[in-house]
Amino acid sequence: MVGECFCIVLFTAICLATGGGYLMLSTAARGGLKLATAVCINGIVSCSEGEGTQEAKLFLNILQMNNAFGRNVGLGVSLDKTVQENREIVERGMQLLNPWNPVTMGHARQEPLGWFVPGTQPSEAPLLYYHGGGFTVGSSRGYTPSVIEFASNIEHKGDIFICEYPLLPDVDQEQLLEDAMKCYDRMRDAYPTMVVGGDSAGGTLTLLMHRELVRRGGSIPRAYLLISPSVDLTVGFMDETVTDPLLHKEIYNIFRSYFMEGMKEKGTKHYSALYWEDKEVFDALPPTWIWTGGIDPIGPPAVAFAAKHQTPTLSHTHQDHLCHIAPLFPSYIPEVRQALKVAATVLELSKN
């Protein structure tokens, strides 16, 4: 406990000393989390009790502290804020966790439909990635550093394209899906095949896109990589007994208020893959990797989805002590790096 408090105080001091006030607002404080992690894991102090490595526990502890600090000073996400204000807060949070490094991001460029990152082996099938954010926050630019790190850890060397799709409540769900499909069409014009991935709502979009491709008779991607996919968007989809420092109740309430409105025409079950009974849709699944975390409040439906559609081509990795979309932060969490080796194996098998 003393060690945990020391690390949290250290990280807070670093952020406040740089003039950020709130942890997510300080550009200069971006290295603070890694610095605090290094202090803890090198044996200077110990972190909290519980499952997982010291790095994983510290990562979760600092996120929890960050949420509490933001709430206390009125700088966290809130239904009292405008849509744009909440988007900016989440964007800064992603920039803190995975900063935009000019060395690794130097070749990334913005395109009309998102951000493009050239690979070291352009002949390899590219990765089309749909970012998360409950269909209401997030951006292709904000997610680019995380997706590059994720791709590196699954040994993906091809091009990467992070799709920029419109968000709720600016558009309804049908328009959002239609625009997300444009990213797929753009990739199909340039490459014979591809891998498609996404986290949270981005995983949902990947499955929605797959269903649409099957119905249209379109070409199916070579593989899918789904991180904490949202497969149940009905009213009671979130387990409020689970405390997740990334997908906490304040963020959930914002997401729910926006997407329930945006999906009212067809109903939330239409967009919830857990309830689909289209045999042809699941028969057409290519090699697919699904990751779920045990302290993710939307994790249980994804676990049930993976169990329901057990096939030789579907691989499911579950890590009990990790939070929502943890695989996007492999530099902090050794267990994630191990899990991503399974995703790398799925990618390799999909080449056959």
Short mmCIF file of C-alpha atoms in Angstrom, two decimals, residues 77 79 83 86-87 90-91 94 129-139 143 165-173 176-177 198-205 208 227-233 237-238 246-248 250-263 268 271 296 298 324-325 328:
data_model
loop_
_atom_site.label_atom_id
_atom_site.label_comp_id
_atom_site.label_asym_id
_atom_site.label_seq_id
_atom_site.Cartn_x
_atom_site.Cartn_y
_atom_site.Cartn_z
CA VAL A 77 -15.84 13.39 -18.61
CA LEU A 79 -22.91 14.53 -18.95
CA VAL A 83 -20.02 16.44 -26.67
CA ASN A 86 -15.85 15.15 -23.59
CA ARG A 87 -14.18 14.23 -26.87
CA VAL A 90 -10.70 11.47 -24.04
CA GLU A 91 -8.35 12.54 -26.83
CA MET A 94 -5.07 8.71 -25.33
CA TYR A 129 -8.35 -0.46 -37.91
CA TYR A 130 -11.57 0.95 -36.44
CA HIS A 131 -10.95 2.90 -33.23
CA GLY A 132 -13.12 2.62 -30.14
CA GLY A 133 -14.92 5.29 -28.14
CA GLY A 134 -18.50 4.11 -27.76
CA PHE A 135 -19.30 5.51 -31.24
CA THR A 136 -19.18 8.97 -29.65
CA VAL A 137 -15.53 9.87 -28.93
CA GLY A 138 -12.08 8.98 -30.28
CA SER A 139 -10.32 9.79 -33.53
CA TYR A 143 -5.45 6.22 -31.80
CA TYR A 165 -15.68 7.64 -39.17
CA PRO A 166 -18.40 10.10 -38.08
CA LEU A 167 -19.60 9.86 -34.49
CA LEU A 168 -22.89 9.78 -32.63
CA PRO A 169 -24.85 11.96 -32.03
CA ASP A 170 -23.61 13.93 -35.08
CA VAL A 171 -25.01 11.16 -37.32
CA ASP A 172 -27.15 8.09 -36.72
CA GLN A 173 -25.76 4.55 -36.60
CA LEU A 176 -21.81 5.87 -39.22
CA LEU A 177 -21.67 2.31 -40.60
CA GLY A 198 -10.93 -2.74 -33.83
CA ASP A 199 -11.34 -2.14 -30.13
CA SER A 200 -14.59 -1.72 -28.19
CA ALA A 201 -17.02 0.07 -30.53
CA GLY A 202 -14.42 -0.46 -33.27
CA GLY A 203 -14.78 -4.20 -32.71
CA THR A 204 -18.53 -3.77 -33.05
CA LEU A 205 -18.02 -1.91 -36.32
CA LEU A 208 -21.24 -4.97 -38.43
CA ILE A 227 -10.21 -6.13 -28.70
CA SER A 228 -12.94 -5.88 -26.03
CA PRO A 229 -15.69 -5.82 -28.68
CA SER A 230 -19.07 -4.40 -27.65
CA VAL A 231 -21.41 -7.21 -28.68
CA ASP A 232 -24.38 -6.33 -26.45
CA LEU A 233 -25.69 -2.78 -26.73
CA PHE A 237 -25.28 -4.40 -21.22
CA MET A 238 -22.87 -3.02 -18.61
CA LEU A 246 -10.82 2.85 -18.39
CA LEU A 247 -14.51 2.16 -19.03
CA HIS A 248 -15.92 3.56 -15.81
CA GLU A 250 -19.18 8.22 -16.06
CA ILE A 251 -17.93 7.34 -19.53
CA TYR A 252 -20.54 4.60 -19.89
CA ASN A 253 -23.38 7.01 -19.09
CA ILE A 254 -22.17 9.40 -21.77
CA PHE A 255 -21.85 6.65 -24.38
CA ARG A 256 -25.25 5.24 -23.53
CA SER A 257 -27.02 8.61 -23.73
CA TYR A 258 -25.64 9.17 -27.23
CA PHE A 259 -25.84 5.75 -28.82
CA MET A 260 -29.30 4.86 -27.52
CA GLU A 261 -30.57 7.88 -29.43
CA GLY A 262 -28.53 7.06 -32.52
CA MET A 263 -29.78 3.46 -32.68
CA THR A 268 -30.02 -1.89 -30.11
CA TYR A 271 -26.38 -3.78 -33.64
CA ASP A 296 -14.13 -4.98 -18.20
CA ILE A 298 -18.77 -5.07 -21.08
CA HIS A 324 -11.06 -2.70 -21.16
CA ILE A 325 -8.86 -2.42 -24.31
CA LEU A 328 -3.59 -1.21 -26.83
#
